Amino acid sequence: MSLSAPTAASLQGASSDLTSNTRPDVRLEVSGGRRLSGELRVSGAKNSALVLMTASLLSRDTLRLRNVPPLTDITAMGEILAALGVRVTRSGETLDLDGETIIQAAPPYELVNTLRASFFCIGPLLARMGTAQVPLPGGCQIGSRPVVEHVKGLKTLGATVTIEHGVVTASLPGGARRLSGGHIHLDCPSVGATETLMMAAVLAEGETVIDNAALEPEVVDLAGLLIAMGARIQGAGTPTITISGVARLHGADYAVIPDRIEAGTLLLAAAITRSTLKVGSIIPEHLGAVLTKLEEAGCTLQPEGDGLLISASSIRALDLRTMPFPGFPTDLQAPFMSLLATADGIGTSLVVETIFENRLQHVAELQRMGASIRLQGNTACIEGVPRLSAAPVRGTDLRASAAMVLAGLAAEGTTTVRGLEFLDRGYAGLEHKLNAVGACIRRISDAA
Ligand code: UD1
């Protein structure tokens, strides 16, 4: 299908086949206790694709992105870019983004408010247009999510930045035509700040060094795209990224990396149902800490084709602590906790969340399913129970929703999972994928 008119309305209308039904009465009914077998395909990485899409603001030429997952967040980003003037055309999992004419540098609040990652367009907008007015994204379910590092870095590159009435306005000082390179030291290795500042620096005059940069694979993916567009970047994936600014970038044809968080969730689906599944594509280095923990829990993992064959018969308790990459990802903390809630034998697991201050809300929902979990500050102490029991539960954020689906796969009875407005943001047809390997999950809507 083709979306060519650069208006939010046209994208909205066209998004119906991308988005799942996310009205509050919509829920999943997960019949638990089934073994899974077969092969699962991992979609393109949501967090990469969202940022890569904003890179279309950096060039007048067309950017073709492949392996873009069909998610509501991707649709929302398409609407935001369309509002700025980018012509967005989608065909299956390929997106063409034509940034020839950018008509404004101020994405509307109503759209930005639906998608936190859209704040990241401040970097490319400023670099291309010399000005950007982007509403502050505010907090979300998992924490306050500041953007201090983004703002500090843009100032180092010569921008004047003010925050008034909830809007961040960044502009080049009078007379300047480009940002100027500078030495940025991030106080924390923020993924979003690293990405924003890389996109701002690629068109700056001179050299920029970002120290204490995030190491996440999505940062490396963005560097890969920008280099394909003509940028000069070294060191992505290390704590020091060096960018030599160029006067212009051209178009590119680029495939998004596989989603490591979805891959981890699908591996956990095998583990929690004590099944054998092939999951691919997986880039194992992107999931190092997760694969180590799955093995420590008793799963066997073998490379097979472009993915991994996972087998699980019993699960041991273990400790884990979320950390920036290459540590254990915060985005898989909730799904992994569902697995640990089903651990066999005696033993207590300790799960410590260090990245986001409010990312343990799924504990209360798992407890409703009979999980034995005590919460002390940012630490959950989990004792495995022989059987979780089905209950009506709600996913309180994207990854918590996935954790509920996983728990439902293992529970006795039929678990009703609400909060699909979160799930559908980050998982492309999760129930269809799992049903294809033997799960029994139905999407129900009272209105239907
Ligand atoms: C990205 C991911 C998100 C993931 C997170 C951490 C996207 C779209 N989202 O979010 O799924 O959970 O990385 O891996 O890619 N911080 C500050 N000051 C700042 C910025 C961040 O203190 O200016 C702190 C945050 O509060 C948080 C930590 O740094 O505690 C990590 O945040 P960050 O890496 O910025 O996450 P996002 O890029 O928002």
Short mmCIF file of C-alpha atoms and ligand atoms in Angstrom, two decimals:
data_model
loop_
_atom_site.label_atom_id
_atom_site.label_comp_id
_atom_site.label_asym_id
_atom_site.label_seq_id
_atom_site.Cartn_x
_atom_site.Cartn_y
_atom_site.Cartn_z
CA MET A 1 0.00 0.00 0.00
CA SER A 2 1.12 3.53 -0.57
CA LEU A 3 0.93 6.58 1.64
CA SER A 4 2.00 9.58 -0.33
CA ALA A 5 0.24 12.67 0.98
CA PRO A 6 2.33 14.28 3.67
CA THR A 7 -0.50 14.94 6.04
CA ALA A 8 -1.15 13.48 9.43
CA ALA A 9 -4.72 12.79 8.39
CA SER A 10 -3.73 10.67 5.42
CA LEU A 11 -1.41 8.61 7.56
CA GLN A 12 -3.97 8.24 10.27
CA GLY A 13 -6.51 6.90 7.83
CA ALA A 14 -4.01 4.56 6.33
CA SER A 15 -2.79 3.31 9.65
CA SER A 16 -5.74 1.09 10.40
CA ASP A 17 -4.07 -2.05 9.09
CA LEU A 18 -0.88 -1.22 10.98
CA THR A 19 -2.50 -0.71 14.31
CA SER A 20 -4.29 -3.28 16.31
CA ASN A 21 -7.52 -2.52 18.03
CA THR A 22 -6.46 -0.59 21.11
CA ARG A 23 -9.77 0.47 22.66
CA PRO A 24 -9.79 -0.17 26.40
CA ASP A 25 -12.33 -3.01 26.13
CA VAL A 26 -9.96 -4.95 23.91
CA ARG A 27 -8.08 -7.72 25.65
CA LEU A 28 -6.22 -10.93 25.07
CA GLU A 29 -7.43 -14.22 26.46
CA VAL A 30 -4.46 -16.49 26.94
CA SER A 31 -5.15 -20.18 27.56
CA GLY A 32 -2.23 -21.40 29.59
CA GLY A 33 -0.36 -24.66 29.93
CA ARG A 34 0.41 -25.44 26.28
CA ARG A 35 3.79 -26.50 24.97
CA LEU A 36 5.08 -24.54 21.99
CA SER A 37 7.06 -25.83 19.05
CA GLY A 38 8.22 -24.51 15.72
CA GLU A 39 9.85 -21.36 14.46
CA LEU A 40 9.29 -17.70 15.30
CA ARG A 41 10.33 -14.73 13.19
CA VAL A 42 11.68 -11.61 14.87
CA SER A 43 10.59 -8.27 13.36
CA GLY A 44 12.77 -5.20 12.86
CA ALA A 45 13.78 -3.27 15.96
CA LYS A 46 11.17 -0.74 17.04
CA ASN A 47 13.62 1.47 18.91
CA SER A 48 16.00 1.55 15.96
CA ALA A 49 13.34 2.12 13.33
CA LEU A 50 11.81 5.05 15.22
CA VAL A 51 15.09 6.92 15.36
CA LEU A 52 16.17 5.94 11.84
CA MET A 53 12.90 7.43 10.55
CA THR A 54 13.79 10.82 12.05
CA ALA A 55 17.07 10.76 10.08
CA SER A 56 14.90 11.43 6.99
CA LEU A 57 14.76 15.04 8.21
CA LEU A 58 18.50 15.35 7.57
CA SER A 59 18.44 15.01 3.77
CA ARG A 60 16.46 16.27 0.79
CA ASP A 61 16.82 12.82 -0.80
CA THR A 62 14.65 9.78 -0.19
CA LEU A 63 15.52 7.39 2.59
CA ARG A 64 14.37 3.81 2.13
CA LEU A 65 14.11 1.77 5.35
CA ARG A 66 13.51 -1.98 5.17
CA ASN A 67 12.50 -4.40 7.92
CA VAL A 68 10.36 -1.75 9.63
CA PRO A 69 7.96 -3.46 12.05
CA PRO A 70 4.20 -2.84 11.67
CA LEU A 71 3.59 -1.14 15.03
CA THR A 72 1.41 1.68 16.30
CA ASP A 73 4.54 3.59 17.42
CA ILE A 74 5.88 3.47 13.86
CA THR A 75 2.58 4.81 12.55
CA ALA A 76 2.70 7.60 15.14
CA MET A 77 6.24 8.56 14.07
CA GLY A 78 5.10 8.54 10.43
CA GLU A 79 2.33 10.98 11.36
CA ILE A 80 4.77 13.28 13.15
CA LEU A 81 7.19 13.31 10.20
CA ALA A 82 4.29 13.87 7.79
CA ALA A 83 3.20 16.88 9.85
CA LEU A 84 6.72 18.28 9.37
CA GLY A 85 6.53 17.77 5.60
CA VAL A 86 8.18 14.38 5.04
CA ARG A 87 6.36 12.31 2.43
CA VAL A 88 5.91 8.85 3.89
CA THR A 89 5.18 5.87 1.65
CA ARG A 90 4.81 2.42 3.09
CA SER A 91 4.82 -0.89 1.29
CA GLY A 92 4.78 -3.87 3.64
CA GLU A 93 7.81 -3.53 5.88
CA THR A 94 9.51 -0.98 3.63
CA LEU A 95 9.18 2.74 4.27
CA ASP A 96 10.19 5.48 1.85
CA LEU A 97 10.72 8.82 3.54
CA ASP A 98 11.12 11.79 1.25
CA GLY A 99 12.40 14.80 3.16
CA GLU A 100 12.79 17.14 0.18
CA THR A 101 10.53 19.80 1.62
CA ILE A 102 10.30 20.31 5.33
CA ILE A 103 7.40 22.67 5.93
CA GLN A 104 7.80 23.31 9.62
CA ALA A 105 10.17 22.71 12.53
CA ALA A 106 7.55 22.37 15.25
CA PRO A 107 5.88 18.97 15.60
CA PRO A 108 2.42 19.36 17.14
CA TYR A 109 2.02 18.55 20.85
CA GLU A 110 -0.95 16.19 20.28
CA LEU A 111 1.29 13.95 18.16
CA VAL A 112 4.50 14.24 20.19
CA ASN A 113 2.57 13.50 23.35
CA THR A 114 1.63 10.05 22.00
CA LEU A 115 5.23 9.05 21.34
CA ARG A 116 8.10 9.98 23.62
CA ALA A 117 10.76 8.99 21.07
CA SER A 118 9.53 11.77 18.80
CA PHE A 119 11.46 14.25 20.96
CA PHE A 120 14.54 12.82 19.25
CA CYS A 121 13.62 14.71 16.06
CA ILE A 122 14.93 17.88 17.75
CA GLY A 123 18.50 16.98 16.66
CA PRO A 124 17.90 16.48 12.93
CA LEU A 125 15.39 19.36 12.73
CA LEU A 126 17.87 21.77 14.25
CA ALA A 127 20.68 20.52 12.02
CA ARG A 128 18.60 20.85 8.84
CA MET A 129 16.37 23.85 9.56
CA GLY A 130 18.48 25.81 12.01
CA THR A 131 15.59 25.80 14.44
CA ALA A 132 13.32 23.32 16.21
CA GLN A 133 10.45 23.71 18.65
CA VAL A 134 9.62 20.38 20.20
CA PRO A 135 7.23 19.89 23.11
CA LEU A 136 8.82 18.30 26.18
CA PRO A 137 7.72 14.69 26.17
CA GLY A 138 7.04 14.51 29.91
CA GLY A 139 7.26 11.35 31.97
CA CYS A 140 5.65 8.02 31.27
CA GLN A 141 4.52 4.93 33.16
CA ILE A 142 8.05 3.75 33.90
CA GLY A 143 9.65 6.98 35.12
CA SER A 144 10.22 10.71 34.73
CA ARG A 145 12.51 10.41 31.69
CA PRO A 146 14.44 13.69 31.63
CA VAL A 147 16.03 15.18 28.48
CA VAL A 148 18.70 17.22 30.25
CA GLU A 149 21.54 15.47 28.43
CA HIS A 150 19.99 16.13 25.01
CA VAL A 151 19.65 19.83 25.82
CA LYS A 152 23.14 20.21 27.32
CA GLY A 153 24.69 18.54 24.27
CA LEU A 154 22.82 20.76 21.79
CA LYS A 155 24.09 23.82 23.67
CA THR A 156 27.65 22.48 23.39
CA LEU A 157 27.13 22.34 19.62
CA GLY A 158 26.35 26.06 19.67
CA ALA A 159 22.56 26.02 19.82
CA THR A 160 20.59 28.45 21.93
CA VAL A 161 18.08 26.39 23.86
CA THR A 162 15.17 27.67 25.94
CA ILE A 163 12.37 25.77 27.64
CA GLU A 164 9.13 27.71 28.00
CA HIS A 165 5.51 26.67 28.33
CA GLY A 166 6.48 23.02 27.95
CA VAL A 167 8.27 23.51 24.63
CA VAL A 168 12.00 23.18 23.98
CA THR A 169 13.12 25.74 21.42
CA ALA A 170 16.55 25.21 19.94
CA SER A 171 18.04 27.54 17.35
CA LEU A 172 21.28 28.60 15.78
CA PRO A 173 22.63 31.87 17.16
CA GLY A 174 22.18 34.87 14.81
CA GLY A 175 24.07 34.59 11.55
CA ALA A 176 25.19 30.97 12.02
CA ARG A 177 24.22 28.59 9.22
CA ARG A 178 25.37 25.37 10.87
CA LEU A 179 25.93 23.99 14.32
CA SER A 180 29.58 23.83 15.31
CA GLY A 181 31.34 20.69 16.51
CA GLY A 182 32.18 20.41 20.19
CA HIS A 183 33.23 18.07 22.99
CA ILE A 184 30.20 16.59 24.74
CA HIS A 185 30.48 14.55 27.92
CA LEU A 186 27.23 12.81 28.82
CA ASP A 187 26.67 12.50 32.57
CA CYS A 188 24.83 9.23 31.92
CA PRO A 189 25.05 7.11 28.76
CA SER A 190 21.56 8.02 27.55
CA VAL A 191 20.51 6.18 24.39
CA GLY A 192 18.20 8.96 23.25
CA ALA A 193 20.72 11.74 23.96
CA THR A 194 23.48 9.89 22.10
CA GLU A 195 21.17 9.46 19.09
CA THR A 196 19.87 13.05 19.14
CA LEU A 197 23.37 14.48 19.37
CA MET A 198 24.77 12.22 16.65
CA MET A 199 22.05 13.45 14.30
CA ALA A 200 22.70 17.07 15.26
CA ALA A 201 26.46 16.71 14.82
CA VAL A 202 26.53 15.03 11.39
CA LEU A 203 25.72 18.33 9.64
CA ALA A 204 27.72 20.53 12.04
CA GLU A 205 30.85 22.38 11.04
CA GLY A 206 33.96 20.61 12.38
CA GLU A 207 34.46 17.67 14.71
CA THR A 208 32.23 16.53 17.56
CA VAL A 209 33.26 14.05 20.23
CA ILE A 210 30.59 12.42 22.40
CA ASP A 211 32.10 10.89 25.53
CA ASN A 212 30.29 8.38 27.76
CA ALA A 213 28.05 7.62 24.79
CA ALA A 214 25.48 4.82 24.96
CA LEU A 215 26.75 1.51 23.56
CA GLU A 216 23.36 0.08 22.59
CA PRO A 217 23.03 -1.72 19.21
CA GLU A 218 20.41 0.86 18.19
CA VAL A 219 23.10 3.58 18.41
CA VAL A 220 25.34 1.49 16.15
CA ASP A 221 22.41 0.97 13.76
CA LEU A 222 21.82 4.72 13.56
CA ALA A 223 25.52 5.30 12.87
CA GLY A 224 25.30 2.66 10.11
CA LEU A 225 22.43 4.52 8.46
CA LEU A 226 24.04 7.94 8.81
CA ILE A 227 27.30 6.63 7.32
CA ALA A 228 25.28 5.17 4.43
CA MET A 229 23.85 8.70 3.98
CA GLY A 230 27.37 10.15 3.73
CA ALA A 231 28.10 11.02 7.37
CA ARG A 232 31.57 10.58 8.86
CA ILE A 233 31.27 8.78 12.19
CA GLN A 234 33.75 6.67 14.12
CA GLY A 235 33.48 4.76 17.36
CA ALA A 236 29.74 4.02 17.51
CA GLY A 237 29.34 1.12 19.94
CA THR A 238 32.22 2.43 22.09
CA PRO A 239 32.03 5.11 24.80
CA THR A 240 33.64 7.71 22.51
CA ILE A 241 31.98 8.61 19.23
CA THR A 242 33.73 11.03 16.87
CA ILE A 243 31.76 12.78 14.15
CA SER A 244 33.27 14.97 11.42
CA GLY A 245 30.48 17.18 10.12
CA VAL A 246 29.63 17.23 6.41
CA ALA A 247 27.76 19.89 4.44
CA ARG A 248 25.00 17.59 3.19
CA LEU A 249 23.72 14.04 3.42
CA HIS A 250 22.17 12.00 0.63
CA GLY A 251 19.53 9.27 0.55
CA ALA A 252 20.14 5.63 1.46
CA ASP A 253 18.58 2.18 1.35
CA TYR A 254 19.00 0.53 4.75
CA ALA A 255 17.64 -2.47 6.66
CA VAL A 256 16.79 -2.10 10.36
CA ILE A 257 18.43 -4.61 12.74
CA PRO A 258 16.28 -7.37 14.26
CA ASP A 259 14.52 -6.38 17.48
CA ARG A 260 16.61 -7.77 20.33
CA ILE A 261 13.86 -7.10 22.88
CA GLU A 262 11.22 -8.94 20.85
CA ALA A 263 13.73 -11.75 20.29
CA GLY A 264 14.33 -11.97 24.04
CA THR A 265 10.58 -12.03 24.69
CA LEU A 266 10.09 -14.91 22.21
CA LEU A 267 12.98 -16.88 23.75
CA LEU A 268 11.30 -16.35 27.12
CA ALA A 269 8.03 -17.69 25.67
CA ALA A 270 9.88 -20.95 24.99
CA ALA A 271 11.47 -20.96 28.44
CA ILE A 272 8.29 -20.24 30.39
CA THR A 273 6.39 -23.02 28.58
CA ARG A 274 9.39 -25.41 28.93
CA SER A 275 9.40 -25.81 25.15
CA THR A 276 11.80 -25.98 22.23
CA LEU A 277 11.57 -23.18 19.66
CA LYS A 278 13.68 -21.68 16.92
CA VAL A 279 13.78 -17.89 17.10
CA GLY A 280 15.40 -15.76 14.37
CA SER A 281 16.81 -13.50 13.15
CA ILE A 282 18.93 -12.90 16.21
CA ILE A 283 22.28 -11.16 16.40
CA PRO A 284 23.62 -13.00 19.48
CA GLU A 285 26.00 -10.16 20.49
CA HIS A 286 22.95 -7.91 20.88
CA LEU A 287 21.53 -10.25 23.50
CA GLY A 288 24.70 -11.35 25.32
CA ALA A 289 23.57 -10.70 28.90
CA VAL A 290 20.12 -12.15 28.23
CA LEU A 291 21.46 -15.35 26.66
CA THR A 292 23.85 -15.77 29.61
CA LYS A 293 20.93 -15.48 32.05
CA LEU A 294 18.79 -17.91 30.04
CA GLU A 295 21.62 -20.45 30.18
CA GLU A 296 22.13 -19.80 33.89
CA ALA A 297 18.41 -20.48 34.33
CA GLY A 298 18.88 -23.90 32.71
CA CYS A 299 17.92 -23.30 29.08
CA THR A 300 20.05 -24.70 26.29
CA LEU A 301 20.76 -22.46 23.33
CA GLN A 302 22.21 -23.51 20.01
CA PRO A 303 22.87 -21.43 16.91
CA GLU A 304 20.59 -22.49 14.07
CA GLY A 305 20.51 -20.69 10.76
CA ASP A 306 20.13 -16.97 11.39
CA GLY A 307 18.78 -17.53 14.89
CA LEU A 308 18.87 -19.69 17.98
CA LEU A 309 17.24 -22.93 19.01
CA ILE A 310 16.17 -22.68 22.64
CA SER A 311 15.16 -25.62 24.78
CA ALA A 312 13.95 -25.52 28.37
CA SER A 313 12.84 -28.29 30.67
CA SER A 314 13.28 -26.79 34.13
CA ILE A 315 14.17 -23.30 35.32
CA ARG A 316 16.52 -22.32 38.18
CA ALA A 317 16.28 -19.17 40.28
CA LEU A 318 18.92 -16.51 39.58
CA ASP A 319 19.80 -12.88 40.24
CA LEU A 320 19.84 -10.12 37.68
CA ARG A 321 20.35 -6.37 37.65
CA THR A 322 19.38 -4.12 34.76
CA MET A 323 22.24 -2.09 33.32
CA PRO A 324 23.02 -0.08 30.18
CA PHE A 325 24.23 -2.23 27.26
CA PRO A 326 26.02 -4.65 27.32
CA GLY A 327 24.34 -5.27 30.69
CA PHE A 328 20.91 -6.85 31.10
CA PRO A 329 18.33 -4.62 29.33
CA THR A 330 15.67 -2.94 31.43
CA ASP A 331 13.21 -3.68 28.61
CA LEU A 332 13.44 -7.42 29.35
CA GLN A 333 13.28 -7.13 33.13
CA ALA A 334 9.50 -7.61 33.38
CA PRO A 335 9.33 -10.51 30.88
CA PHE A 336 12.24 -12.27 32.61
CA MET A 337 10.52 -11.83 35.97
CA SER A 338 7.53 -13.78 34.66
CA LEU A 339 9.91 -16.65 33.90
CA LEU A 340 11.54 -16.49 37.34
CA ALA A 341 8.07 -16.57 38.95
CA THR A 342 7.80 -20.11 37.56
CA ALA A 343 11.29 -21.28 38.66
CA ASP A 344 11.45 -24.92 39.78
CA GLY A 345 12.89 -26.12 43.08
CA ILE A 346 14.02 -24.11 46.06
CA GLY A 347 15.77 -20.79 45.63
CA THR A 348 15.11 -17.09 45.52
CA SER A 349 15.74 -14.82 42.55
CA LEU A 350 16.67 -11.20 43.07
CA VAL A 351 15.82 -8.75 40.28
CA VAL A 352 17.16 -5.21 40.66
CA GLU A 353 15.88 -2.43 38.38
CA THR A 354 18.50 0.32 38.16
CA ILE A 355 17.49 2.26 35.03
CA PHE A 356 13.91 3.45 35.56
CA GLU A 357 12.42 4.39 38.94
CA ASN A 358 8.93 3.06 38.38
CA ARG A 359 9.43 -0.10 36.41
CA LEU A 360 8.19 -2.75 38.82
CA GLN A 361 4.45 -2.24 38.51
CA HIS A 362 4.05 -5.68 36.95
CA VAL A 363 4.95 -7.22 40.33
CA ALA A 364 1.45 -6.55 41.68
CA GLU A 365 -0.12 -8.08 38.57
CA LEU A 366 2.08 -11.18 38.77
CA GLN A 367 1.14 -11.51 42.44
CA ARG A 368 -2.51 -11.60 41.35
CA MET A 369 -1.57 -14.65 39.28
CA GLY A 370 -0.18 -16.38 42.35
CA ALA A 371 3.47 -15.37 41.95
CA SER A 372 5.49 -15.21 45.17
CA ILE A 373 7.28 -11.86 44.97
CA ARG A 374 8.35 -9.41 47.68
CA LEU A 375 9.28 -5.90 46.72
CA GLN A 376 11.94 -3.94 48.61
CA GLY A 377 12.65 -0.61 46.95
CA ASN A 378 13.93 -1.34 43.45
CA THR A 379 14.53 -5.03 44.21
CA ALA A 380 12.08 -7.88 43.68
CA CYS A 381 12.65 -11.16 45.60
CA ILE A 382 10.98 -13.98 43.70
CA GLU A 383 10.33 -17.55 44.74
CA GLY A 384 9.13 -19.84 42.00
CA VAL A 385 5.68 -21.37 42.43
CA PRO A 386 4.68 -24.74 40.93
CA ARG A 387 1.89 -23.13 38.89
CA LEU A 388 0.74 -19.59 38.21
CA SER A 389 -3.03 -19.28 38.14
CA ALA A 390 -4.96 -17.33 35.51
CA ALA A 391 -6.44 -13.97 36.50
CA PRO A 392 -7.56 -10.76 34.85
CA VAL A 393 -4.43 -8.59 34.65
CA ARG A 394 -3.33 -5.34 33.07
CA GLY A 395 -0.04 -4.52 31.43
CA THR A 396 1.00 -1.18 32.89
CA ASP A 397 3.55 -0.43 30.17
CA LEU A 398 4.78 -2.00 26.96
CA ARG A 399 7.13 -4.58 28.45
CA ALA A 400 4.89 -5.26 31.45
CA SER A 401 2.13 -6.20 28.97
CA ALA A 402 4.46 -8.72 27.34
CA ALA A 403 5.30 -10.08 30.79
CA MET A 404 1.57 -10.66 31.39
CA VAL A 405 1.18 -12.57 28.12
CA LEU A 406 4.18 -14.75 29.03
CA ALA A 407 2.78 -15.43 32.49
CA GLY A 408 -0.54 -16.31 30.88
CA LEU A 409 1.16 -18.90 28.66
CA ALA A 410 2.37 -20.70 31.77
CA ALA A 411 -0.67 -20.24 34.00
CA GLU A 412 -3.43 -22.68 34.79
CA GLY A 413 -6.64 -21.44 33.16
CA THR A 414 -7.36 -18.47 30.92
CA THR A 415 -5.64 -15.19 31.69
CA THR A 416 -7.22 -11.97 30.47
CA VAL A 417 -4.62 -9.36 29.61
CA ARG A 418 -5.63 -5.71 29.28
CA GLY A 419 -3.36 -2.80 28.44
CA LEU A 420 -3.03 -3.73 24.77
CA GLU A 421 -2.57 -0.07 23.87
CA PHE A 422 0.93 -0.61 25.28
CA LEU A 423 1.54 -4.10 23.88
CA ASP A 424 0.65 -3.07 20.33
CA ARG A 425 3.19 -0.24 20.47
CA GLY A 426 6.09 -2.64 20.55
CA TYR A 427 5.11 -6.16 19.47
CA ALA A 428 4.06 -6.86 15.90
CA GLY A 429 1.19 -9.37 16.05
CA LEU A 430 2.51 -11.12 19.17
CA GLU A 431 -0.56 -13.33 19.54
CA HIS A 432 -0.43 -14.41 15.86
CA LYS A 433 3.21 -15.34 16.18
CA LEU A 434 2.68 -17.33 19.37
CA ASN A 435 -0.49 -19.02 18.07
CA ALA A 436 1.45 -20.21 15.02
CA VAL A 437 3.70 -22.25 17.34
CA GLY A 438 0.93 -23.75 19.45
CA ALA A 439 -0.29 -21.05 21.86
CA CYS A 440 -3.98 -20.29 22.22
CA ILE A 441 -4.47 -16.54 22.48
CA ARG A 442 -7.62 -14.73 21.37
CA ARG A 443 -8.09 -10.99 20.92
CA ILE A 444 -11.51 -10.08 22.24
CA SER A 445 -13.46 -6.88 21.86
CA ASP A 446 -16.91 -6.44 23.43
CA ALA A 447 -17.72 -3.92 20.74
CA ALA A 448 -17.05 -6.45 17.96
C1 UD1 B 1 15.69 4.06 25.25
C2 UD1 B 1 14.69 3.06 24.73
C3 UD1 B 1 13.96 2.38 25.88
C4 UD1 B 1 14.94 1.76 26.85
C5 UD1 B 1 15.95 2.81 27.30
C6 UD1 B 1 17.05 2.24 28.20
C7 UD1 B 1 14.04 4.11 22.63
C8 UD1 B 1 12.96 4.74 21.83
N1 UD1 B 1 13.73 3.78 23.89
O1 UD1 B 1 14.98 5.08 25.93
O2 UD1 B 1 13.11 1.35 25.34
O3 UD1 B 1 14.24 1.28 27.99
O4 UD1 B 1 16.61 3.40 26.15
O5 UD1 B 1 17.71 1.21 27.55
O6 UD1 B 1 15.11 3.85 22.14
N2 UD1 B 1 18.51 9.99 31.74
C9 UD1 B 1 18.89 11.11 32.45
N3 UD1 B 1 18.99 12.30 31.79
C10 UD1 B 1 18.76 12.42 30.45
C11 UD1 B 1 18.39 11.26 29.72
C12 UD1 B 1 18.28 10.06 30.39
O7 UD1 B 1 19.09 11.05 33.66
O8 UD1 B 1 18.87 13.52 29.91
C13 UD1 B 1 18.38 8.70 32.44
C14 UD1 B 1 16.94 8.18 32.41
O9 UD1 B 1 16.15 8.75 33.42
C15 UD1 B 1 17.16 6.70 32.61
C16 UD1 B 1 18.48 6.44 31.90
O10 UD1 B 1 19.12 7.70 31.75
O11 UD1 B 1 17.32 6.44 33.97
C17 UD1 B 1 18.34 5.78 30.56
O12 UD1 B 1 17.56 6.59 29.73
P1 UD1 B 1 17.81 6.69 28.15
O13 UD1 B 1 18.98 5.83 27.79
O14 UD1 B 1 17.85 8.12 27.77
O15 UD1 B 1 16.50 6.03 27.59
P2 UD1 B 1 15.69 6.45 26.30
O16 UD1 B 1 16.62 6.84 25.22
O17 UD1 B 1 14.61 7.40 26.67
#
